[in-house]
PDB file of C-alpha atoms in Angstrom:
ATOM      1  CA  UNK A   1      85.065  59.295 141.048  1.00  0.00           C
ATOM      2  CA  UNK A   2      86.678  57.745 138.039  1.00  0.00           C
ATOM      3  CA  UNK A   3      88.191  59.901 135.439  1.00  0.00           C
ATOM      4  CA  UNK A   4      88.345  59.800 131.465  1.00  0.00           C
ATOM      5  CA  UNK A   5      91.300  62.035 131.459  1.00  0.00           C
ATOM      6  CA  UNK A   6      94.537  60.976 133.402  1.00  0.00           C
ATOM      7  CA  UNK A   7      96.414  62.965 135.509  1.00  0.00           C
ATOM      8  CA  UNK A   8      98.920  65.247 134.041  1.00  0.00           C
ATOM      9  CA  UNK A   9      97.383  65.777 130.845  1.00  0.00           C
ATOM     10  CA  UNK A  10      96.806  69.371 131.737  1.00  0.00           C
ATOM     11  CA  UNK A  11      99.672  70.257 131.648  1.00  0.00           C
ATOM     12  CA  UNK A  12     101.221  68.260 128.848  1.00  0.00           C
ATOM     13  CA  UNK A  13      98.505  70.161 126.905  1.00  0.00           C
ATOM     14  CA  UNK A  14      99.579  73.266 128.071  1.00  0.00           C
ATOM     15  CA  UNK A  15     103.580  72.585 127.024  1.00  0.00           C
ATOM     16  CA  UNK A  16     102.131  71.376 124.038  1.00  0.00           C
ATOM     17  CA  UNK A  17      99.964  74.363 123.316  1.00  0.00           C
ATOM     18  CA  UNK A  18     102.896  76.793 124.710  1.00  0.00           C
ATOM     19  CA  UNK A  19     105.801  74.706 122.137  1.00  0.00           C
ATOM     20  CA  UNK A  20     103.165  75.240 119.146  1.00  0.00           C
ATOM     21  CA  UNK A  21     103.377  78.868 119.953  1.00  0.00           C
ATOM     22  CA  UNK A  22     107.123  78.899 120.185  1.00  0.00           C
ATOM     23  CA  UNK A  23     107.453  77.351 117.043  1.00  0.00           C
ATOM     24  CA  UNK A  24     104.983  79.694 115.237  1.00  0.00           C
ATOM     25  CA  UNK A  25     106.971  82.605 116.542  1.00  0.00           C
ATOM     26  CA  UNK A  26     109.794  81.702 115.663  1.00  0.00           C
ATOM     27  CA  UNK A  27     109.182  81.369 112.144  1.00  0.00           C
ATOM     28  CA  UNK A  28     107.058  84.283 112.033  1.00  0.00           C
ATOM     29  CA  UNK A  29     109.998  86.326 113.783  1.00  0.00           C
ATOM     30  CA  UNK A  30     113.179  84.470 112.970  1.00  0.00           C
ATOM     31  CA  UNK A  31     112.854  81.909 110.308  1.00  0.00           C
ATOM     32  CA  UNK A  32     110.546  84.227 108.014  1.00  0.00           C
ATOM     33  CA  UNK A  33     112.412  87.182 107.868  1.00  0.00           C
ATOM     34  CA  UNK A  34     115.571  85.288 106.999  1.00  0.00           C
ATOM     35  CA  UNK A  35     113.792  83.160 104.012  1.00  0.00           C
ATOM     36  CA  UNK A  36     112.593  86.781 102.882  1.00  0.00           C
ATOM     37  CA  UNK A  37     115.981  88.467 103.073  1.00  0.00           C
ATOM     38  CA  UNK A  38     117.561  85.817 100.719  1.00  0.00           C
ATOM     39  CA  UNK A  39     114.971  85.938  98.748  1.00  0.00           C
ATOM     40  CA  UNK A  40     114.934  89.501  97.977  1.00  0.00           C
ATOM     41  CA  UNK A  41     118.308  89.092  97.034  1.00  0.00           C
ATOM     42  CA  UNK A  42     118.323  85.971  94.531  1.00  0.00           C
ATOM     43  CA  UNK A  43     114.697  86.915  92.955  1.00  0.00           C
ATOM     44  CA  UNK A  44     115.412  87.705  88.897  1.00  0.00           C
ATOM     45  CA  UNK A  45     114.391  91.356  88.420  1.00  0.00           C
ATOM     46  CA  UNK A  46     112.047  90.222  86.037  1.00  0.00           C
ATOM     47  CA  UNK A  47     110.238  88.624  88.285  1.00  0.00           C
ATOM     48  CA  UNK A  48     110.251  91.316  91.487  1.00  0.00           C
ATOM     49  CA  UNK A  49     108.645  93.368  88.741  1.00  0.00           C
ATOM     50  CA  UNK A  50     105.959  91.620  87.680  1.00  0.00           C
ATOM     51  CA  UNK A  51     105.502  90.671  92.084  1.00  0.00           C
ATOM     52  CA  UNK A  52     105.737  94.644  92.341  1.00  0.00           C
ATOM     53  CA  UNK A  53     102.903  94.755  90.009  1.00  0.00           C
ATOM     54  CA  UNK A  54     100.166  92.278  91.683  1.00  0.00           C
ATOM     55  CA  UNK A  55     100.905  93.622  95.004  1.00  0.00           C
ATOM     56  CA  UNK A  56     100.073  97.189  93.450  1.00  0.00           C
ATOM     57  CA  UNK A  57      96.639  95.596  92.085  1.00  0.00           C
ATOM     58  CA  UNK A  58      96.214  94.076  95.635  1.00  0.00           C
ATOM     59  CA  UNK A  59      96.566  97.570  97.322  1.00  0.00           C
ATOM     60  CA  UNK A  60      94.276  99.067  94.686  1.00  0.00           C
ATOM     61  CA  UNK A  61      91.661  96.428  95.591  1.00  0.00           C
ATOM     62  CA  UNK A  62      92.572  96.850  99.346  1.00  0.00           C
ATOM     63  CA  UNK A  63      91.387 100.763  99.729  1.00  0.00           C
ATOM     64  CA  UNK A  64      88.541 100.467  97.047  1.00  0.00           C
ATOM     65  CA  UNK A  65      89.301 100.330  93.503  1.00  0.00           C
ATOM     66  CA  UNK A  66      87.436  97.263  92.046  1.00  0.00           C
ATOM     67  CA  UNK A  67      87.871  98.631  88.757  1.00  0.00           C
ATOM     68  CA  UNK A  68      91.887  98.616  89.296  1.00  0.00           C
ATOM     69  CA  UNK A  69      92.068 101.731  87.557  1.00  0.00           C
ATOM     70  CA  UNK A  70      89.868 104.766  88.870  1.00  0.00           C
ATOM     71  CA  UNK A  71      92.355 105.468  91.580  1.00  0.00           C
ATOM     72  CA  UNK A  72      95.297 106.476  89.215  1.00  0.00           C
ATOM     73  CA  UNK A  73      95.562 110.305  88.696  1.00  0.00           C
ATOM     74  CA  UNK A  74      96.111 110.773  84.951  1.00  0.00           C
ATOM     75  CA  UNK A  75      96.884 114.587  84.416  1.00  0.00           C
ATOM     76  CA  UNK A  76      99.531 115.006  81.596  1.00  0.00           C
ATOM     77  CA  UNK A  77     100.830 118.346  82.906  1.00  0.00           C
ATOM     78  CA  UNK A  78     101.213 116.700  86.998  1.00  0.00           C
ATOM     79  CA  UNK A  79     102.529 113.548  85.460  1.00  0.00           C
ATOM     80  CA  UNK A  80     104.991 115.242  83.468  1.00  0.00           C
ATOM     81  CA  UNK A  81     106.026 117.062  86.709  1.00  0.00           C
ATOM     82  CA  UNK A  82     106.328 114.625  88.194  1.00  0.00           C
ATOM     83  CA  UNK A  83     109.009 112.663  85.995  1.00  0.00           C
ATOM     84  CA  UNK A  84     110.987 116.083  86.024  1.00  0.00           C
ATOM     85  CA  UNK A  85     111.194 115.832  89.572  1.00  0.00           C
ATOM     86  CA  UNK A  86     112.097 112.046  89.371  1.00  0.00           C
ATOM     87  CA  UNK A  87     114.625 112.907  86.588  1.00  0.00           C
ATOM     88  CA  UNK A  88     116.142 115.695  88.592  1.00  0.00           C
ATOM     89  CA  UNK A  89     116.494 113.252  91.847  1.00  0.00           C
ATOM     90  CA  UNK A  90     118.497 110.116  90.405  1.00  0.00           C
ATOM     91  CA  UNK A  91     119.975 111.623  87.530  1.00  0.00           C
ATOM     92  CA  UNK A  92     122.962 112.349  89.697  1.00  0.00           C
ATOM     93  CA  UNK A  93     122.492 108.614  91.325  1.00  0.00           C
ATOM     94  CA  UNK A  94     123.484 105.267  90.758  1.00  0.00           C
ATOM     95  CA  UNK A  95     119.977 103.207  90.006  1.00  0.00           C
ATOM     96  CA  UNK A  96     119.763  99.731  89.889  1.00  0.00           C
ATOM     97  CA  UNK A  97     115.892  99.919  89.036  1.00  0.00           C
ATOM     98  CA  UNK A  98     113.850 101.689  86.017  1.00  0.00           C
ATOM     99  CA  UNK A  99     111.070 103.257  88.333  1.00  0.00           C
ATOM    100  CA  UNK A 100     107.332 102.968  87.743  1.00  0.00           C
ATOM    101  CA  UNK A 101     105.890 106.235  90.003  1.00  0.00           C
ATOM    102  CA  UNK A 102     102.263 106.880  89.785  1.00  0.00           C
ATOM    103  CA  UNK A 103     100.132 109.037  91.969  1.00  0.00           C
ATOM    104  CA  UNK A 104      96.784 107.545  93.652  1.00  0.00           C
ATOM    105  CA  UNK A 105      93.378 109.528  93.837  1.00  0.00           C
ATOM    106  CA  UNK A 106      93.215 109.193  97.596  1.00  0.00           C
ATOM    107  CA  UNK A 107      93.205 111.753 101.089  1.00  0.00           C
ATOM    108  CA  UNK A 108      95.972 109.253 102.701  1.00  0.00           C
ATOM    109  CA  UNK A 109      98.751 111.313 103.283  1.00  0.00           C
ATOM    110  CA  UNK A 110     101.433 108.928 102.157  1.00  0.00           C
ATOM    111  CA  UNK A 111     103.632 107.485  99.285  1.00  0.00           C
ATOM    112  CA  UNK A 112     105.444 103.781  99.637  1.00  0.00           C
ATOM    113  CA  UNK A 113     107.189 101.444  97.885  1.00  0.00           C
ATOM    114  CA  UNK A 114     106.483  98.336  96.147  1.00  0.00           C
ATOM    115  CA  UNK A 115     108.853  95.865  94.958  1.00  0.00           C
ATOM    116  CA  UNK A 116     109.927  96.270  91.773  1.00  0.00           C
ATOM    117  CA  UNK A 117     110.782  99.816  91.695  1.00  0.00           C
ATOM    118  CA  UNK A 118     107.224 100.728  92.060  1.00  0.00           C
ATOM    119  CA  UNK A 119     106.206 103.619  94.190  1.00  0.00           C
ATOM    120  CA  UNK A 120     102.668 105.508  94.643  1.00  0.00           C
ATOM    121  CA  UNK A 121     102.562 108.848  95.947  1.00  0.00           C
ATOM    122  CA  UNK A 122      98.831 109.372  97.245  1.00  0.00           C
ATOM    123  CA  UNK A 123      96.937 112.552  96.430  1.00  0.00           C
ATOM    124  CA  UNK A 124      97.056 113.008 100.249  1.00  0.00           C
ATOM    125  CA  UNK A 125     100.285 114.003 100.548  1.00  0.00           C
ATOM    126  CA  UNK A 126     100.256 116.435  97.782  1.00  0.00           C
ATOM    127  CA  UNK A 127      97.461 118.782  99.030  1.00  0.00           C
ATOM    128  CA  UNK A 128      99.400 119.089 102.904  1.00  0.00           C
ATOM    129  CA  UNK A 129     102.624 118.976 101.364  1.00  0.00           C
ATOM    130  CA  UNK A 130     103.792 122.773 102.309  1.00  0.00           C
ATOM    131  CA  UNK A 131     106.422 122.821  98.889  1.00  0.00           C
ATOM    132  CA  UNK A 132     107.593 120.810  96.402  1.00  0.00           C
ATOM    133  CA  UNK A 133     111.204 119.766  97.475  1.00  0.00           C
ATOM    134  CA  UNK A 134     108.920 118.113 100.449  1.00  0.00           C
ATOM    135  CA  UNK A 135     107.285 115.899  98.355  1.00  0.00           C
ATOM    136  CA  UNK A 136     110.804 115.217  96.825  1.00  0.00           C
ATOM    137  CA  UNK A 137     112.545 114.642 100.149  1.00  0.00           C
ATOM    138  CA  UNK A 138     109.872 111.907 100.327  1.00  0.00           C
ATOM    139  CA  UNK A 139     109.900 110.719  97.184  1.00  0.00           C
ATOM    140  CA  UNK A 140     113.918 110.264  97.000  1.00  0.00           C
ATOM    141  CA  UNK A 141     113.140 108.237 100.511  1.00  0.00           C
ATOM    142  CA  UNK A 142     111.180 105.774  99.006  1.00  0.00           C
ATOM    143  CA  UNK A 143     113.407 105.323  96.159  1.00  0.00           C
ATOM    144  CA  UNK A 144     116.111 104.272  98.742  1.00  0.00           C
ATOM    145  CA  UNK A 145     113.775 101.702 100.354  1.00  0.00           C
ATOM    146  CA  UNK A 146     113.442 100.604  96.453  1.00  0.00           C
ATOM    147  CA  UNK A 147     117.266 100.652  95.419  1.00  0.00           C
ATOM    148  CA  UNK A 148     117.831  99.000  99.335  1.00  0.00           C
ATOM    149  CA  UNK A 149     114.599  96.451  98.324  1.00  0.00           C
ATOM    150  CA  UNK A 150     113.489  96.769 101.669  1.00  0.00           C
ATOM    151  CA  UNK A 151     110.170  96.764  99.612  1.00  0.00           C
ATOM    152  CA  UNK A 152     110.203  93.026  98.676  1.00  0.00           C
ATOM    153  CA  UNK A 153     111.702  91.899 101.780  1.00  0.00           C
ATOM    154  CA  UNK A 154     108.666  93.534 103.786  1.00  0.00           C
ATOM    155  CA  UNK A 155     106.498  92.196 101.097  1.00  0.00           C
ATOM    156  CA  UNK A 156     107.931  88.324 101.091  1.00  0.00           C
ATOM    157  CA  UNK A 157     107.922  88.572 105.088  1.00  0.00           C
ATOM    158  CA  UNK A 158     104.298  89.930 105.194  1.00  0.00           C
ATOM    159  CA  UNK A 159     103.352  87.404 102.104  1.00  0.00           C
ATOM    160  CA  UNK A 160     105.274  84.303 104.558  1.00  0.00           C
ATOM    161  CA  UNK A 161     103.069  85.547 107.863  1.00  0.00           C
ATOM    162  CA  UNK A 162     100.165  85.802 105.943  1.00  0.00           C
ATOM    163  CA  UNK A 163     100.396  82.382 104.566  1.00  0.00           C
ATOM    164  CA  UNK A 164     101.374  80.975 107.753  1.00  0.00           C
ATOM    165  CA  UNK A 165      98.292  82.422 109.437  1.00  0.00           C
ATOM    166  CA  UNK A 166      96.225  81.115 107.021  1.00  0.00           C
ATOM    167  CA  UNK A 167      97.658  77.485 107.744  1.00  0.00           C
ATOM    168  CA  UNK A 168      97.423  78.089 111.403  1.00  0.00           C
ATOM    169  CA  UNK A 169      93.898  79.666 111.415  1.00  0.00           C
ATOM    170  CA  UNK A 170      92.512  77.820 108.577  1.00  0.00           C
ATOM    171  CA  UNK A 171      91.734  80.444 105.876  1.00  0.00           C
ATOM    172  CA  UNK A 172      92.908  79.030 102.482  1.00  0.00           C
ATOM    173  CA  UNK A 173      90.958  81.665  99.960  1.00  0.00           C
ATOM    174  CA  UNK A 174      93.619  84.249 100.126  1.00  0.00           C
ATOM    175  CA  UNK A 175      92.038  86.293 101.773  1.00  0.00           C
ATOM    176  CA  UNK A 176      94.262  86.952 104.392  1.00  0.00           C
ATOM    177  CA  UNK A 177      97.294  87.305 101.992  1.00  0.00           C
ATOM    178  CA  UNK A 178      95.531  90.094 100.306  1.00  0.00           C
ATOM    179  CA  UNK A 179      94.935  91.930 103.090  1.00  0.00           C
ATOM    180  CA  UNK A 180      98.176  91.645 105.376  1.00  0.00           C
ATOM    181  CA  UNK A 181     100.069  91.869 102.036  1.00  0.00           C
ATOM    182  CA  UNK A 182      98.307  95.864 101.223  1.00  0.00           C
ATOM    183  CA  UNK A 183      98.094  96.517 105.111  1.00  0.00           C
ATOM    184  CA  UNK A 184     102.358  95.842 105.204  1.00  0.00           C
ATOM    185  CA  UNK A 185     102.746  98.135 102.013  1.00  0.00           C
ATOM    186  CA  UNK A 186     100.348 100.653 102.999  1.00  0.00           C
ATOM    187  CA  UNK A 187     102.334 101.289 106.870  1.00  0.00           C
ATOM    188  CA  UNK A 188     105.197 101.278 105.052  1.00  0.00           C
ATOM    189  CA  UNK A 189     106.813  99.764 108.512  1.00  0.00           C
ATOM    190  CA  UNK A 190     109.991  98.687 107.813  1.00  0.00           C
ATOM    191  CA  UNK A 191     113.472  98.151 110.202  1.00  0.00           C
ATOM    192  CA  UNK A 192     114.662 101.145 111.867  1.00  0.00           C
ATOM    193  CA  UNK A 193     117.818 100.210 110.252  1.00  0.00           C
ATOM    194  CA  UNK A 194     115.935 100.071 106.739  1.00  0.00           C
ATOM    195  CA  UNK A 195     113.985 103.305 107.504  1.00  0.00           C
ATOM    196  CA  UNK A 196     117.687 105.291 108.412  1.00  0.00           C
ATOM    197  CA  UNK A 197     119.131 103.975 104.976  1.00  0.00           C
ATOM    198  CA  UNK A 198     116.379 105.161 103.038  1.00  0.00           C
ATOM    199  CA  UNK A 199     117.021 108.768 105.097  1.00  0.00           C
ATOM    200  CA  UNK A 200     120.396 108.810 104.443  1.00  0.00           C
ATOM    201  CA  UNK A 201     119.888 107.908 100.431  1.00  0.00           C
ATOM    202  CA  UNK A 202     117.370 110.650 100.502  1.00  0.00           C
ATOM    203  CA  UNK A 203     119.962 113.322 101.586  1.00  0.00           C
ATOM    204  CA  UNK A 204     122.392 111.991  99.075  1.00  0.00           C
ATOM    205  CA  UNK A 205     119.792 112.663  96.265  1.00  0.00           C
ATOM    206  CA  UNK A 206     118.873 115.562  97.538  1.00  0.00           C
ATOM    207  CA  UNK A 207     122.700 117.165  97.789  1.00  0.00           C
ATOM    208  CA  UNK A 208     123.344 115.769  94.389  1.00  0.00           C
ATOM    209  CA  UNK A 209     120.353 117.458  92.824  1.00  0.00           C
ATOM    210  CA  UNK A 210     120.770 120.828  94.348  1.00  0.00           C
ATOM    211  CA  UNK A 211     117.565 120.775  96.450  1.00  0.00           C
ATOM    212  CA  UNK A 212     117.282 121.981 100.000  1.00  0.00           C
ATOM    213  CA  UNK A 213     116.611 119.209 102.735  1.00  0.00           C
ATOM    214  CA  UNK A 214     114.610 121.460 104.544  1.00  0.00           C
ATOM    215  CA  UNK A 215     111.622 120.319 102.990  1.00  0.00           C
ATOM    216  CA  UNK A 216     112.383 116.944 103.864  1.00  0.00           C
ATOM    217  CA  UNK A 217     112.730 118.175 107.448  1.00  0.00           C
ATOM    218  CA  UNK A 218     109.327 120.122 107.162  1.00  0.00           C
ATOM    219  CA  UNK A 219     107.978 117.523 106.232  1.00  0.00           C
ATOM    220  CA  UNK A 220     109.113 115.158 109.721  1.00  0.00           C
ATOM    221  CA  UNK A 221     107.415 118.571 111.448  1.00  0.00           C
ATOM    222  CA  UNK A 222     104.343 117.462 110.021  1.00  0.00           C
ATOM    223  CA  UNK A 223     104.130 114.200 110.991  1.00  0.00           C
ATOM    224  CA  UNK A 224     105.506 114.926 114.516  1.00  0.00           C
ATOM    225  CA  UNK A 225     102.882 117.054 114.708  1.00  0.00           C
ATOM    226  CA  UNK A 226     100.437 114.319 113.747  1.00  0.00           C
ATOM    227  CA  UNK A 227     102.058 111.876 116.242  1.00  0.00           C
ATOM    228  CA  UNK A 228     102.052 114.515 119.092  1.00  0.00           C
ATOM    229  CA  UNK A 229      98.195 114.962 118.319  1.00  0.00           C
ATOM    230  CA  UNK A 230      97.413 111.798 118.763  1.00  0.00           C
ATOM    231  CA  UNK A 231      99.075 110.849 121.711  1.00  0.00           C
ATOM    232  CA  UNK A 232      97.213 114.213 123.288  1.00  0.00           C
ATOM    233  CA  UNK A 233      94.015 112.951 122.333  1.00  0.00           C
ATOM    234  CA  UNK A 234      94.407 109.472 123.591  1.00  0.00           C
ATOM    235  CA  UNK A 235      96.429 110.499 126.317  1.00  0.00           C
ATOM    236  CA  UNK A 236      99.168 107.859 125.533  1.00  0.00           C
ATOM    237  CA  UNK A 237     102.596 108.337 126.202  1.00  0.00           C
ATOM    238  CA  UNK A 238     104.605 108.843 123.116  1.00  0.00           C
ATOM    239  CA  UNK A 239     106.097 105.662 121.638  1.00  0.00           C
ATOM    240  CA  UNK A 240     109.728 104.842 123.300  1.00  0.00           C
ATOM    241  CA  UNK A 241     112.437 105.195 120.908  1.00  0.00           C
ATOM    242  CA  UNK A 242     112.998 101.182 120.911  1.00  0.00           C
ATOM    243  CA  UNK A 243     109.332 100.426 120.023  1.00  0.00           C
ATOM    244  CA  UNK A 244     109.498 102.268 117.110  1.00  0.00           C
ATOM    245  CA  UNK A 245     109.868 100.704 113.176  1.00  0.00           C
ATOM    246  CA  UNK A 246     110.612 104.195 112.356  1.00  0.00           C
ATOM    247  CA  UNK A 247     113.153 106.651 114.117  1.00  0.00           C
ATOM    248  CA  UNK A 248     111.831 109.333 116.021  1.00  0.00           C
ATOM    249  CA  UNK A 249     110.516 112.151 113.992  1.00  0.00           C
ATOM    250  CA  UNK A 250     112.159 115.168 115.589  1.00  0.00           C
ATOM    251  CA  UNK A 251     115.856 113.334 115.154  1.00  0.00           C
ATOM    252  CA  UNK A 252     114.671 112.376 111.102  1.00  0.00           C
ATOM    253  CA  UNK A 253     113.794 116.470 111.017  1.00  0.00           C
ATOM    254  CA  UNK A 254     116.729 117.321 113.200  1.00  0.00           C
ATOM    255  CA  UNK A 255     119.068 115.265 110.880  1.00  0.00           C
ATOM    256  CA  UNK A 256     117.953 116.622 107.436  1.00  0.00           C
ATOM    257  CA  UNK A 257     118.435 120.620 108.737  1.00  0.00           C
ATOM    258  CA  UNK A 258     121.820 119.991 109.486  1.00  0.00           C
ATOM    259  CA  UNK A 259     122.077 118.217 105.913  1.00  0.00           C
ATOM    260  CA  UNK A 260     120.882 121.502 104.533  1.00  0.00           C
ATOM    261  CA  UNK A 261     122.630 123.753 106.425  1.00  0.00           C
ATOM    262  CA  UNK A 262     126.279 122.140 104.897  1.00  0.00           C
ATOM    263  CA  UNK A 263     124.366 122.823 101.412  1.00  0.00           C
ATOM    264  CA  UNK A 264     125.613 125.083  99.390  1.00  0.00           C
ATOM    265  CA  UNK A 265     123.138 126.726  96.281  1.00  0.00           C
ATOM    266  CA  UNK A 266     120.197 124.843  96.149  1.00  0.00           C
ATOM    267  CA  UNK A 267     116.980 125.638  93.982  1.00  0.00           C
ATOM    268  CA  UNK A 268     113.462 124.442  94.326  1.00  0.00           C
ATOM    269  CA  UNK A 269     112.826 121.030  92.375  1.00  0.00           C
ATOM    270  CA  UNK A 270     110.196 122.361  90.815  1.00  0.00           C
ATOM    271  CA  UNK A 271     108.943 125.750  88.938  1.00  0.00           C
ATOM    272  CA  UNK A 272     105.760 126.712  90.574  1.00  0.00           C
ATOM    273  CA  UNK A 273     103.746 126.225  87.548  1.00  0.00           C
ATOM    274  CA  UNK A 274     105.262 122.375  87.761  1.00  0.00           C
ATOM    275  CA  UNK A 275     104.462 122.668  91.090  1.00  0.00           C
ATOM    276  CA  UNK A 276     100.698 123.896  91.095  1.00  0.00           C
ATOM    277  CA  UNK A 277     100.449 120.988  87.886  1.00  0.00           C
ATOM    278  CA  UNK A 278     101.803 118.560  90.087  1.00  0.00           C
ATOM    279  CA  UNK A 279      99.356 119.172  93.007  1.00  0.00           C
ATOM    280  CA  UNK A 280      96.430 118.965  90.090  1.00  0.00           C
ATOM    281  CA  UNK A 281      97.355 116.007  88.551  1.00  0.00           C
ATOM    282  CA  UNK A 282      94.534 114.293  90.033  1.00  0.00           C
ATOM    283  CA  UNK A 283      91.923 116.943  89.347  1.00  0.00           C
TER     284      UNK A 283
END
């Protein structure tokens, strides 16, 4: 009848347990996100470059490339496309970064940023794109998240979590860095503050280039039809507005139709022979 544990200690090891908890969440949701906001803000450019850079190589490593290289599409007519329609989007706009844009041999449809001013648009996303002022209603969005660095705050917070974790859990390889660091670039899931910002930069590109919004807003079709496909074939309930890192699709599509119905002349951002090079650049 004697015991070897006295009474009460299970529950001062549950407080404990339940405080340790506290305390990791609220550096992973309060204490992080602040360190990574400052930051983003007092990191020498230099130096978010070169961060841009590795986290590139990490994604790269992430879906498959050992070599580092195979993934890059390298065709000279697409790439110079490409930098036309890059040209044609900020020359109108204020940049604080030189932009490093490169397009990625792989069926994701999806582009994102890195910090740094780096941004990959994957192959993906060129073969559903329905025209090419869609692609540059996407593009001009992630050079917003770039110009806004929303980029290397998601990055630092993702980099702080991971390295948390790995305290907390015990991995000290890197391992989980590598992976939580590609996983947080490759969803893209920023604020829904961050993700409006980026929206409303994109429109301002787009009006001061003279290119329709509407394929920025075909584009939102698209992937509301993607969410409303899944949440038919899984038969869950479509996300509440509040849940979501990223506005609802129909108001994003909604939004950039108005946009470009107070345009006035607008022209496609590319010829379709830059157009038809673009979507072969990684052929």
């Amino acid at each position: 009848k004697k015991r070897d544990v006295h009474r009460g200690t299970g529950m001062r090891v549950v407080k404990t347990l339940a405080g340790a908890i506290a305390a990791v969440c609220l550096m992973l949701f309060v204490i992080l996100p602040a360190m990574a906001d400052t930051l983003a803000r007092v990191m020498p450019r230099e130096r978010e470059v070169q961060f841009g850079r590795a986290v590139i190589g990490q994604i790269k490593w992430f879906i498959g490339d050992k070599d580092n290289d195979a993934l890059v599409c390298t065709g000279s007519e697409g790439l110079a496309a490409l930098a036309k329609m890059q040209t044609r989007l900020t020359a109108q706009m204020d940049m604080e970064y030189e932009l490093n844009i490169e397009v990625f041999d792989h069926p994701m449809v999806n582009a994102f940023a890195a910090p740094g001013g780096q941004i990959v648009i994957m192959r993906g996303l060129l073969d559903d794109a329905t025209s090419a002022d869609a692609v540059a209603g996407v593009l001009a969005h992630e050079i917003g998240h770039v110009e806004n660095r929303d980029a290397t705050r998601g990055a630092l917070r993702a980099a702080g979590s991971a390295g948390l974790i790995s305290i907390v859990f015990g991995d000290f390889t890197g391992g989980a860095l590598a992976v939580i660091l590609a996983e947080q670039m490759l969803e893209t899931s920023y604020t829904r503050d961050a993700e409006a910002k980026a929206d409303d930069f994109a429109l301002e590109a787009l009006g001061k280039a003279e290119v329709s919004s509407e394929g920025l807003a075909t584009f939102f079709d698209y992937v509301l039809g993607l969410e409303t496909d899944v949440s038919d074939m899984s038969g869950i309930p479509e996300t509440p507005t509040y849940l979501r890192s990223h506005p609802p699709s129909h108001e994003r599509a909604h939004k950039a139709r108005e946009f470009a119905d107070t345009q006035g002349s607008t022209t496609s951002v590319l010829s379709d022979e830059d157009w038809a090079a673009l979507k072969s650049v990684c052929d």
